[in-house]
């Protein structure tokens, strides 16, 4: 197969990715030593931060996949592990995809991973997903059968929502945001991270569990669908699930009547709490506060 790598374009705004919706081949031999060094540095940083913060399912999957810590992994090699575990596979893409294309991949058990990695100047922040976020953040949990099924159900639900208007798509996108990207989960030892947007960020991995600033609220599906989110800073609210089974069950009903009902409801601001929220108090014996006295 011929690699269909599209080049980045240098414009007056700098280096701008030219997106194509198609699947490409991971141009593995074109990665520079700087690219591999960026991977190694980000990987080492997260390996330091995540024990005791990431959920056990993530840490176990990470170990099982045997991602290389020094070099950018080859998607083909990861796909052997993934296929055996859950029949998912990675596909390489240029970057963010149009919604419907993205939903179609998930429905087919394909996870699109951006092939390029950030530059050394962007170690802490970049405004669009790159290989580190997509691969390190999203892919390990696809080894988990229940989480993987949730992702597929989300893709199928997305394809169904496409005909139901912009509001429906927005409500569905918030569910993705507050679960797949920024979700927290309970464990016997306290709150843990499963959201990929947190797992790929050293700063937010600490902030989401240890700062007093954000709300940590028990997951409620319609509440989540109504909640706006921040794309330019750490989140102001995180929603906490008990288990992937609970998440999968809560999202099983047909969303069509829910989208209709939510059309009449006002959105909620990202940082607010509202009556009915079960707010998990910071340091309430959940295990992240060393003091622990109630
Ligand atoms: N049950 C949802 C629907 O009918 C599909 C879905 C499942 C969406 C899981 C998101 C996550 O649309
Ligand atoms: Fe993401």
Short mmCIF file of C-alpha atoms and ligand atoms in Angstrom, two decimals:
data_model
loop_
_atom_site.label_atom_id
_atom_site.label_comp_id
_atom_site.label_asym_id
_atom_site.label_seq_id
_atom_site.Cartn_x
_atom_site.Cartn_y
_atom_site.Cartn_z
CA UNK A 1 0.00 0.00 0.00
CA UNK A 2 1.27 3.43 -0.91
CA UNK A 3 1.49 5.85 2.00
CA UNK A 4 -0.93 8.69 1.44
CA UNK A 5 0.73 11.09 3.76
CA UNK A 6 -0.46 14.64 3.26
CA UNK A 7 2.02 17.32 4.14
CA UNK A 8 1.55 20.11 6.60
CA UNK A 9 1.29 23.48 4.97
CA UNK A 10 3.34 26.47 6.07
CA UNK A 11 1.11 29.55 6.07
CA UNK A 12 1.27 32.99 7.66
CA UNK A 13 -0.29 31.44 10.76
CA UNK A 14 2.54 28.93 10.98
CA UNK A 15 2.36 25.23 10.44
CA UNK A 16 -1.23 24.31 9.67
CA UNK A 17 -2.36 20.73 9.20
CA UNK A 18 -4.21 19.99 6.01
CA UNK A 19 -6.87 17.55 7.01
CA UNK A 20 -8.11 14.77 4.89
CA UNK A 21 -10.93 12.53 6.00
CA UNK A 22 -9.29 9.41 4.67
CA UNK A 23 -7.33 6.80 6.51
CA UNK A 24 -3.59 7.05 5.84
CA UNK A 25 -0.65 4.83 6.57
CA UNK A 26 1.34 5.72 9.68
CA UNK A 27 4.55 7.18 8.19
CA UNK A 28 6.61 5.51 10.88
CA UNK A 29 10.03 5.72 9.24
CA UNK A 30 9.55 9.46 8.68
CA UNK A 31 9.40 10.30 12.38
CA UNK A 32 12.44 12.32 13.39
CA UNK A 33 14.54 11.73 16.47
CA UNK A 34 12.84 14.84 17.90
CA UNK A 35 9.42 13.23 17.37
CA UNK A 36 10.53 10.11 19.24
CA UNK A 37 12.09 12.23 21.99
CA UNK A 38 8.82 14.13 22.47
CA UNK A 39 6.99 10.83 22.83
CA UNK A 40 9.58 9.54 25.33
CA UNK A 41 9.41 12.70 27.39
CA UNK A 42 5.61 12.82 27.56
CA UNK A 43 5.45 9.10 28.27
CA UNK A 44 7.96 9.34 31.13
CA UNK A 45 6.10 12.26 32.64
CA UNK A 46 2.76 10.47 32.62
CA UNK A 47 4.30 7.29 33.97
CA UNK A 48 5.33 9.31 36.97
CA UNK A 49 1.98 11.03 37.45
CA UNK A 50 -0.54 8.28 36.72
CA UNK A 51 0.02 5.53 39.32
CA UNK A 52 -2.50 6.23 42.07
CA UNK A 53 -4.39 8.62 39.77
CA UNK A 54 -5.35 6.67 36.63
CA UNK A 55 -7.91 3.88 37.04
CA UNK A 56 -6.60 0.32 37.32
CA UNK A 57 -8.23 -0.62 34.01
CA UNK A 58 -6.06 1.96 32.23
CA UNK A 59 -2.84 0.99 33.98
CA UNK A 60 -3.45 -2.71 33.34
CA UNK A 61 -4.23 -2.09 29.67
CA UNK A 62 -1.13 0.05 29.31
CA UNK A 63 0.99 -2.81 30.63
CA UNK A 64 -0.74 -5.36 28.40
CA UNK A 65 -0.27 -3.30 25.22
CA UNK A 66 3.46 -2.92 25.81
CA UNK A 67 3.66 0.52 24.26
CA UNK A 68 7.29 1.47 23.73
CA UNK A 69 8.37 4.17 26.17
CA UNK A 70 11.26 5.46 24.05
CA UNK A 71 9.93 5.42 20.51
CA UNK A 72 6.57 6.23 18.97
CA UNK A 73 4.76 2.89 18.83
CA UNK A 74 3.89 1.31 15.51
CA UNK A 75 0.13 1.14 15.13
CA UNK A 76 0.41 -2.27 13.44
CA UNK A 77 2.02 -3.76 16.52
CA UNK A 78 -0.53 -2.28 18.90
CA UNK A 79 -3.29 -3.56 16.66
CA UNK A 80 -2.27 -7.14 17.33
CA UNK A 81 -2.91 -6.68 21.06
CA UNK A 82 -6.07 -4.71 20.51
CA UNK A 83 -7.54 -7.11 18.02
CA UNK A 84 -6.98 -10.04 20.33
CA UNK A 85 -8.55 -8.24 23.30
CA UNK A 86 -11.64 -6.56 21.83
CA UNK A 87 -11.49 -6.73 18.01
CA UNK A 88 -10.81 -3.00 17.78
CA UNK A 89 -8.07 -1.52 15.63
CA UNK A 90 -6.35 1.82 15.22
CA UNK A 91 -6.42 3.70 11.97
CA UNK A 92 -4.05 6.59 11.23
CA UNK A 93 -5.61 9.92 10.24
CA UNK A 94 -4.48 13.50 9.64
CA UNK A 95 -6.36 14.97 12.59
CA UNK A 96 -9.86 15.82 13.75
CA UNK A 97 -12.49 14.29 11.51
CA UNK A 98 -15.94 15.50 10.53
CA UNK A 99 -18.45 14.15 13.06
CA UNK A 100 -20.13 11.63 10.82
CA UNK A 101 -16.84 10.14 9.62
CA UNK A 102 -15.71 9.84 13.23
CA UNK A 103 -18.93 8.13 14.32
CA UNK A 104 -18.63 5.71 11.41
CA UNK A 105 -15.15 4.65 12.52
CA UNK A 106 -16.24 4.01 16.10
CA UNK A 107 -19.28 2.06 14.95
CA UNK A 108 -16.88 -0.16 12.96
CA UNK A 109 -14.57 -0.61 15.99
CA UNK A 110 -11.90 1.62 14.49
CA UNK A 111 -10.26 4.32 16.53
CA UNK A 112 -8.78 7.17 14.48
CA UNK A 113 -5.35 8.25 15.76
CA UNK A 114 -3.63 11.40 14.53
CA UNK A 115 -0.28 10.27 13.07
CA UNK A 116 1.79 13.41 13.89
CA UNK A 117 3.12 14.36 17.30
CA UNK A 118 3.41 17.83 18.87
CA UNK A 119 6.66 19.80 18.78
CA UNK A 120 8.93 20.19 21.83
CA UNK A 121 7.53 23.74 22.29
CA UNK A 122 4.04 22.29 22.75
CA UNK A 123 4.76 19.74 25.47
CA UNK A 124 2.20 21.14 27.89
CA UNK A 125 -0.53 22.40 25.66
CA UNK A 126 -1.78 22.26 22.14
CA UNK A 127 -5.18 23.17 20.82
CA UNK A 128 -5.90 20.06 18.78
CA UNK A 129 -5.37 16.37 19.34
CA UNK A 130 -2.05 14.87 18.31
CA UNK A 131 -0.62 11.36 18.41
CA UNK A 132 0.21 11.52 22.10
CA UNK A 133 -3.30 12.46 23.15
CA UNK A 134 -5.01 10.05 20.78
CA UNK A 135 -2.74 7.08 21.35
CA UNK A 136 -1.66 7.36 24.96
CA UNK A 137 -4.93 8.87 26.18
CA UNK A 138 -7.58 6.95 24.26
CA UNK A 139 -6.23 3.65 23.07
CA UNK A 140 -5.39 1.65 26.23
CA UNK A 141 -8.97 1.58 27.49
CA UNK A 142 -10.09 0.08 24.18
CA UNK A 143 -8.51 -3.09 25.58
CA UNK A 144 -11.33 -3.13 28.16
CA UNK A 145 -14.36 -5.01 26.80
CA UNK A 146 -17.04 -2.90 28.50
CA UNK A 147 -15.42 0.43 27.69
CA UNK A 148 -14.79 -0.68 24.11
CA UNK A 149 -18.46 -1.57 23.71
CA UNK A 150 -19.43 1.83 25.07
CA UNK A 151 -17.28 3.48 22.40
CA UNK A 152 -18.90 1.44 19.68
CA UNK A 153 -22.38 2.21 21.04
CA UNK A 154 -21.42 5.88 21.02
CA UNK A 155 -20.48 5.68 17.35
CA UNK A 156 -23.73 3.97 16.45
CA UNK A 157 -25.63 6.53 18.53
CA UNK A 158 -23.79 9.31 16.71
CA UNK A 159 -24.77 8.00 13.31
CA UNK A 160 -28.37 7.92 14.54
CA UNK A 161 -28.16 11.45 15.95
CA UNK A 162 -26.87 12.93 12.69
CA UNK A 163 -30.42 13.17 11.34
CA UNK A 164 -31.76 14.73 14.52
CA UNK A 165 -30.42 18.25 14.32
CA UNK A 166 -27.58 20.32 15.70
CA UNK A 167 -28.91 20.34 19.26
CA UNK A 168 -28.93 16.54 19.40
CA UNK A 169 -25.34 16.41 18.19
CA UNK A 170 -24.31 18.98 20.74
CA UNK A 171 -25.96 17.05 23.59
CA UNK A 172 -24.26 13.87 22.44
CA UNK A 173 -20.88 15.61 22.13
CA UNK A 174 -21.12 16.74 25.75
CA UNK A 175 -21.60 13.15 26.82
CA UNK A 176 -18.38 12.25 25.03
CA UNK A 177 -16.58 15.20 26.52
CA UNK A 178 -17.52 14.49 30.13
CA UNK A 179 -16.99 10.73 29.91
CA UNK A 180 -14.46 9.66 27.26
CA UNK A 181 -12.39 12.84 27.44
CA UNK A 182 -12.73 14.05 31.04
CA UNK A 183 -14.37 11.29 33.08
CA UNK A 184 -13.54 10.26 36.64
CA UNK A 185 -14.40 6.87 38.15
CA UNK A 186 -14.70 5.62 41.71
CA UNK A 187 -12.46 2.89 43.03
CA UNK A 188 -12.07 1.32 46.44
CA UNK A 189 -9.03 3.56 46.93
CA UNK A 190 -10.73 6.80 45.92
CA UNK A 191 -11.40 8.71 42.72
CA UNK A 192 -9.46 7.76 39.63
CA UNK A 193 -9.10 9.11 36.08
CA UNK A 194 -10.38 7.39 32.95
CA UNK A 195 -10.85 10.41 30.63
CA UNK A 196 -8.22 10.60 27.92
CA UNK A 197 -7.99 14.40 27.94
CA UNK A 198 -6.81 14.13 31.52
CA UNK A 199 -4.65 11.03 31.07
CA UNK A 200 -2.57 12.78 28.41
CA UNK A 201 -2.05 15.93 30.54
CA UNK A 202 0.28 15.99 33.55
CA UNK A 203 -1.21 19.23 34.88
CA UNK A 204 -4.85 18.20 34.63
CA UNK A 205 -4.11 14.74 36.07
CA UNK A 206 -3.19 16.46 39.31
CA UNK A 207 -5.71 19.28 39.11
CA UNK A 208 -8.80 17.13 38.58
CA UNK A 209 -8.18 15.09 41.73
CA UNK A 210 -6.33 17.45 44.02
CA UNK A 211 -7.52 21.00 43.39
CA UNK A 212 -10.45 22.54 45.30
CA UNK A 213 -11.41 24.57 42.24
CA UNK A 214 -13.46 22.13 40.12
CA UNK A 215 -16.73 20.40 41.05
CA UNK A 216 -16.74 16.63 41.17
CA UNK A 217 -20.33 15.55 40.60
CA UNK A 218 -21.90 12.10 40.40
CA UNK A 219 -22.65 11.16 36.82
CA UNK A 220 -26.18 11.84 35.63
CA UNK A 221 -26.67 11.51 31.91
CA UNK A 222 -29.12 14.32 31.21
CA UNK A 223 -27.26 16.65 33.54
CA UNK A 224 -24.09 15.99 31.56
CA UNK A 225 -25.81 16.55 28.23
CA UNK A 226 -26.95 19.98 29.39
CA UNK A 227 -23.54 21.12 30.61
CA UNK A 228 -21.32 23.38 28.54
CA UNK A 229 -17.59 22.74 28.63
CA UNK A 230 -14.27 24.52 28.45
CA UNK A 231 -11.89 23.84 25.61
CA UNK A 232 -9.25 26.39 26.57
CA UNK A 233 -8.54 25.53 30.21
CA UNK A 234 -8.84 22.76 32.78
CA UNK A 235 -12.46 21.70 33.34
CA UNK A 236 -14.60 23.36 35.99
CA UNK A 237 -16.68 20.23 36.58
CA UNK A 238 -15.90 16.54 36.36
CA UNK A 239 -18.53 13.81 36.44
CA UNK A 240 -17.84 10.63 38.36
CA UNK A 241 -19.08 7.17 37.34
CA UNK A 242 -19.11 4.08 39.57
CA UNK A 243 -18.07 1.67 36.84
CA UNK A 244 -17.97 1.28 33.07
CA UNK A 245 -20.98 -1.05 33.42
CA UNK A 246 -22.95 1.78 35.03
CA UNK A 247 -22.00 4.12 32.18
CA UNK A 248 -22.91 1.58 29.55
CA UNK A 249 -26.30 0.85 31.19
CA UNK A 250 -27.13 4.54 31.66
CA UNK A 251 -26.56 5.24 27.99
CA UNK A 252 -28.42 2.19 26.70
CA UNK A 253 -31.90 3.81 26.32
CA UNK A 254 -32.93 5.34 23.00
CA UNK A 255 -31.80 8.97 23.09
CA UNK A 256 -34.39 10.25 20.60
CA UNK A 257 -36.99 11.27 23.26
CA UNK A 258 -34.19 12.58 25.49
CA UNK A 259 -32.89 14.89 22.75
CA UNK A 260 -36.45 16.13 22.25
CA UNK A 261 -36.91 16.87 25.92
CA UNK A 262 -33.53 18.55 26.24
CA UNK A 263 -34.37 20.91 23.40
CA UNK A 264 -36.70 22.69 25.87
CA UNK A 265 -34.06 22.89 28.62
CA UNK A 266 -31.50 25.58 29.15
CA UNK A 267 -27.83 24.76 29.05
CA UNK A 268 -25.93 24.78 32.31
CA UNK A 269 -22.67 26.69 32.70
CA UNK A 270 -19.50 24.64 32.94
CA UNK A 271 -18.70 25.52 36.53
CA UNK A 272 -22.11 25.50 38.22
CA UNK A 273 -23.75 23.02 40.53
CA UNK A 274 -27.53 22.71 40.46
CA UNK A 275 -30.19 21.21 42.75
CA UNK A 276 -30.13 17.45 42.40
CA UNK A 277 -26.36 17.27 41.93
CA UNK A 278 -24.57 14.87 44.20
CA UNK A 279 -21.36 16.76 44.78
CA UNK A 280 -18.43 14.75 46.03
CA UNK A 281 -16.72 16.81 48.69
CA UNK A 282 -13.05 17.42 48.33
CA UNK A 283 -11.20 15.42 50.97
CA UNK A 284 -14.30 13.52 52.09
CA UNK A 285 -12.35 10.36 52.76
CA UNK A 286 -12.19 9.43 49.11
CA UNK A 287 -8.54 8.74 49.45
CA UNK A 288 -6.84 11.64 47.66
CA UNK A 289 -6.63 13.72 50.82
CA UNK A 290 -3.87 12.48 53.04
CA UNK A 291 -5.65 14.00 56.08
CA UNK A 292 -8.73 11.88 55.60
CA UNK A 293 -10.53 12.88 58.82
CA UNK A 294 -14.19 13.68 58.28
N1 LIG B 1 -28.49 4.77 23.40
C1 LIG B 1 -28.00 5.81 22.54
C2 LIG B 1 -29.02 6.24 21.49
O1 LIG B 1 -30.06 5.70 21.38
C3 LIG B 1 -26.71 5.38 21.84
C4 LIG B 1 -25.53 5.67 22.69
C5 LIG B 1 -24.95 4.72 23.49
C6 LIG B 1 -24.97 6.92 22.67
C7 LIG B 1 -23.84 4.99 24.26
C8 LIG B 1 -23.90 7.21 23.43
C9 LIG B 1 -23.31 6.26 24.21
O2 LIG B 1 -28.74 7.14 20.77
FE1 LIG B 2 -9.67 13.00 22.55
#
